[in-house]
Amino acid sequence: QVQLVESGGGVVQPGGSLTLSCTAPGFALGHNAIGWWHQAPGERQEGILCIDGDGDAFAIDSKKDRFTISRNSAKDTVFLQIDNIEPEDAGIYTCALEPNGDCDGDFGGWGQGTQVSVSS
């Protein structure tokens, strides 16, 4: 089972931007679908965006206008960019993989998550 690793979290000011990364050491993400989830303190986990095997992006639970998902040309990293950050964006961001490249499929290989804090 592939284990994903998230990075890029930290403390950011309201209105700022942040880019999170999702990789799988020793494994090319290639044509897999990769999704990002967010869990705010005291809240349930909520899906944000998924990029499928063809590079198309889809909202998971609801449309998130300030979020952008992308994949690098080497197809070994998937990014989640958050713009105009708001206090509600604080929490743990986790990525997961769907091996058939389908954002409607079953995700696994969940990473440990990366923490985002919002503070002025």
PDB file of C-alpha atoms in Angstrom:
ATOM      1  CA  GLN A   1       0.000   0.000   0.000  1.00  0.00           C
ATOM      2  CA  VAL A   2       1.371   3.365  -1.037  1.00  0.00           C
ATOM      3  CA  GLN A   3       1.723   5.822   1.834  1.00  0.00           C
ATOM      4  CA  LEU A   4       1.336   9.465   0.914  1.00  0.00           C
ATOM      5  CA  VAL A   5       3.227  12.287   2.628  1.00  0.00           C
ATOM      6  CA  GLU A   6       1.909  15.822   2.981  1.00  0.00           C
ATOM      7  CA  SER A   7       4.021  18.926   3.552  1.00  0.00           C
ATOM      8  CA  GLY A   8       3.858  22.696   3.349  1.00  0.00           C
ATOM      9  CA  GLY A   9       1.694  23.458   6.355  1.00  0.00           C
ATOM     10  CA  GLY A  10       2.510  26.207   8.820  1.00  0.00           C
ATOM     11  CA  VAL A  11       1.289  29.469  10.246  1.00  0.00           C
ATOM     12  CA  VAL A  12      -0.182  31.906   7.753  1.00  0.00           C
ATOM     13  CA  GLN A  13      -1.835  35.282   8.121  1.00  0.00           C
ATOM     14  CA  PRO A  14      -5.434  35.855   7.060  1.00  0.00           C
ATOM     15  CA  GLY A  15      -5.508  36.894   3.436  1.00  0.00           C
ATOM     16  CA  GLY A  16      -2.279  35.101   2.660  1.00  0.00           C
ATOM     17  CA  SER A  17      -1.637  32.114   0.416  1.00  0.00           C
ATOM     18  CA  LEU A  18      -0.189  28.690   1.018  1.00  0.00           C
ATOM     19  CA  THR A  19       0.695  25.730  -1.165  1.00  0.00           C
ATOM     20  CA  LEU A  20       0.588  22.220   0.249  1.00  0.00           C
ATOM     21  CA  SER A  21       2.305  19.239  -1.360  1.00  0.00           C
ATOM     22  CA  CYS A  22       1.406  15.568  -1.529  1.00  0.00           C
ATOM     23  CA  THR A  23       3.996  13.005  -2.564  1.00  0.00           C
ATOM     24  CA  ALA A  24       4.592   9.268  -2.379  1.00  0.00           C
ATOM     25  CA  PRO A  25       8.295   8.630  -1.785  1.00  0.00           C
ATOM     26  CA  GLY A  26       9.604   6.106  -4.278  1.00  0.00           C
ATOM     27  CA  PHE A  27       6.325   5.987  -6.151  1.00  0.00           C
ATOM     28  CA  ALA A  28       5.172   7.973  -9.172  1.00  0.00           C
ATOM     29  CA  LEU A  29       1.644   9.249  -8.692  1.00  0.00           C
ATOM     30  CA  GLY A  30       1.252   9.150 -12.467  1.00  0.00           C
ATOM     31  CA  HIS A  31      -2.300   8.307 -13.484  1.00  0.00           C
ATOM     32  CA  ASN A  32      -3.723   7.939  -9.992  1.00  0.00           C
ATOM     33  CA  ALA A  33      -6.404  10.261  -8.695  1.00  0.00           C
ATOM     34  CA  ILE A  34      -5.280  12.313  -5.709  1.00  0.00           C
ATOM     35  CA  GLY A  35      -7.666  14.034  -3.356  1.00  0.00           C
ATOM     36  CA  TRP A  36      -7.254  16.535  -0.544  1.00  0.00           C
ATOM     37  CA  TRP A  37      -9.298  16.634   2.668  1.00  0.00           C
ATOM     38  CA  HIS A  38      -9.501  19.189   5.461  1.00  0.00           C
ATOM     39  CA  GLN A  39     -10.388  18.731   9.096  1.00  0.00           C
ATOM     40  CA  ALA A  40     -10.886  21.849  11.165  1.00  0.00           C
ATOM     41  CA  PRO A  41     -10.517  21.604  14.958  1.00  0.00           C
ATOM     42  CA  GLY A  42     -13.566  19.909  16.423  1.00  0.00           C
ATOM     43  CA  GLU A  43     -15.115  19.330  13.007  1.00  0.00           C
ATOM     44  CA  ARG A  44     -15.535  16.309  10.754  1.00  0.00           C
ATOM     45  CA  GLN A  45     -13.229  15.770   7.822  1.00  0.00           C
ATOM     46  CA  GLU A  46     -14.387  17.464   4.620  1.00  0.00           C
ATOM     47  CA  GLY A  47     -13.290  16.764   1.070  1.00  0.00           C
ATOM     48  CA  ILE A  48     -11.840  19.655  -0.929  1.00  0.00           C
ATOM     49  CA  LEU A  49     -10.596  18.826  -4.409  1.00  0.00           C
ATOM     50  CA  CYS A  50      -9.483  15.831  -6.425  1.00  0.00           C
ATOM     51  CA  ILE A  51      -7.339  15.638  -9.559  1.00  0.00           C
ATOM     52  CA  ASP A  52      -8.026  12.571 -11.691  1.00  0.00           C
ATOM     53  CA  GLY A  53      -5.727  10.495 -13.856  1.00  0.00           C
ATOM     54  CA  ASP A  54      -6.250  12.821 -16.812  1.00  0.00           C
ATOM     55  CA  GLY A  55      -5.386  15.924 -14.813  1.00  0.00           C
ATOM     56  CA  ASP A  56      -8.952  17.201 -14.463  1.00  0.00           C
ATOM     57  CA  ALA A  57     -10.012  18.731 -11.147  1.00  0.00           C
ATOM     58  CA  PHE A  58     -13.249  18.026  -9.280  1.00  0.00           C
ATOM     59  CA  ALA A  59     -14.754  19.229  -6.037  1.00  0.00           C
ATOM     60  CA  ILE A  60     -15.211  16.425  -3.514  1.00  0.00           C
ATOM     61  CA  ASP A  61     -17.788  17.652  -0.998  1.00  0.00           C
ATOM     62  CA  SER A  62     -18.510  21.173  -2.162  1.00  0.00           C
ATOM     63  CA  LYS A  63     -17.035  23.793  -4.438  1.00  0.00           C
ATOM     64  CA  LYS A  64     -14.081  25.613  -2.953  1.00  0.00           C
ATOM     65  CA  ASP A  65     -13.350  28.780  -4.892  1.00  0.00           C
ATOM     66  CA  ARG A  66     -10.175  29.697  -3.047  1.00  0.00           C
ATOM     67  CA  PHE A  67      -8.558  26.302  -3.563  1.00  0.00           C
ATOM     68  CA  THR A  68      -6.632  25.047  -6.599  1.00  0.00           C
ATOM     69  CA  ILE A  69      -5.315  21.551  -7.164  1.00  0.00           C
ATOM     70  CA  SER A  70      -2.544  20.748  -9.617  1.00  0.00           C
ATOM     71  CA  ARG A  71       0.046  18.129 -10.486  1.00  0.00           C
ATOM     72  CA  ASN A  72       3.657  18.757 -11.509  1.00  0.00           C
ATOM     73  CA  SER A  73       4.998  17.696 -14.901  1.00  0.00           C
ATOM     74  CA  ALA A  74       6.927  14.804 -13.366  1.00  0.00           C
ATOM     75  CA  LYS A  75       3.597  13.581 -11.941  1.00  0.00           C
ATOM     76  CA  ASP A  76       5.169  12.819  -8.601  1.00  0.00           C
ATOM     77  CA  THR A  77       3.637  15.663  -6.603  1.00  0.00           C
ATOM     78  CA  VAL A  78       0.136  17.042  -6.272  1.00  0.00           C
ATOM     79  CA  PHE A  79      -0.305  20.542  -4.915  1.00  0.00           C
ATOM     80  CA  LEU A  80      -3.151  22.253  -3.121  1.00  0.00           C
ATOM     81  CA  GLN A  81      -2.991  26.034  -3.253  1.00  0.00           C
ATOM     82  CA  ILE A  82      -5.091  28.044  -0.828  1.00  0.00           C
ATOM     83  CA  ASP A  83      -5.593  31.721  -1.623  1.00  0.00           C
ATOM     84  CA  ASN A  84      -7.006  34.540   0.501  1.00  0.00           C
ATOM     85  CA  ILE A  85      -6.766  32.324   3.565  1.00  0.00           C
ATOM     86  CA  GLU A  86      -9.494  32.651   6.186  1.00  0.00           C
ATOM     87  CA  PRO A  87      -9.514  31.519   9.833  1.00  0.00           C
ATOM     88  CA  GLU A  88     -11.850  28.648   8.899  1.00  0.00           C
ATOM     89  CA  ASP A  89      -9.057  27.189   6.742  1.00  0.00           C
ATOM     90  CA  ALA A  90      -7.067  26.212   9.836  1.00  0.00           C
ATOM     91  CA  GLY A  91      -6.758  22.517  10.537  1.00  0.00           C
ATOM     92  CA  ILE A  92      -5.188  19.371   9.194  1.00  0.00           C
ATOM     93  CA  TYR A  93      -4.923  18.765   5.468  1.00  0.00           C
ATOM     94  CA  THR A  94      -4.590  15.185   4.288  1.00  0.00           C
ATOM     95  CA  CYS A  95      -4.222  13.636   0.852  1.00  0.00           C
ATOM     96  CA  ALA A  96      -5.203  10.189  -0.395  1.00  0.00           C
ATOM     97  CA  LEU A  97      -4.877   8.163  -3.587  1.00  0.00           C
ATOM     98  CA  GLU A  98      -7.340   6.345  -5.848  1.00  0.00           C
ATOM     99  CA  PRO A  99      -5.391   3.871  -8.042  1.00  0.00           C
ATOM    100  CA  ASN A 100      -7.747   3.853 -11.028  1.00  0.00           C
ATOM    101  CA  GLY A 101      -7.496   7.595 -11.639  1.00  0.00           C
ATOM    102  CA  ASP A 102     -11.152   8.076 -10.723  1.00  0.00           C
ATOM    103  CA  CYS A 103     -12.157  10.807  -8.289  1.00  0.00           C
ATOM    104  CA  ASP A 104     -15.359   8.874  -7.550  1.00  0.00           C
ATOM    105  CA  GLY A 105     -13.442   5.758  -6.539  1.00  0.00           C
ATOM    106  CA  ASP A 106     -12.197   4.454  -3.214  1.00  0.00           C
ATOM    107  CA  PHE A 107      -9.281   6.344  -1.705  1.00  0.00           C
ATOM    108  CA  GLY A 108      -6.448   4.892   0.345  1.00  0.00           C
ATOM    109  CA  GLY A 109      -2.839   5.460   1.319  1.00  0.00           C
ATOM    110  CA  TRP A 110      -3.857   8.311   3.611  1.00  0.00           C
ATOM    111  CA  GLY A 111      -0.990  10.470   4.799  1.00  0.00           C
ATOM    112  CA  GLN A 112      -0.478  11.770   8.329  1.00  0.00           C
ATOM    113  CA  GLY A 113      -1.568  15.247   7.315  1.00  0.00           C
ATOM    114  CA  THR A 114      -0.020  18.672   7.506  1.00  0.00           C
ATOM    115  CA  GLN A 115      -1.180  21.329   9.965  1.00  0.00           C
ATOM    116  CA  VAL A 116      -2.249  24.793   8.870  1.00  0.00           C
ATOM    117  CA  SER A 117      -2.720  27.538  11.442  1.00  0.00           C
ATOM    118  CA  VAL A 118      -4.164  30.951  10.665  1.00  0.00           C
ATOM    119  CA  SER A 119      -3.007  33.802  12.842  1.00  0.00           C
ATOM    120  CA  SER A 120      -2.377  37.504  12.462  1.00  0.00           C
TER     121      SER A 120
END
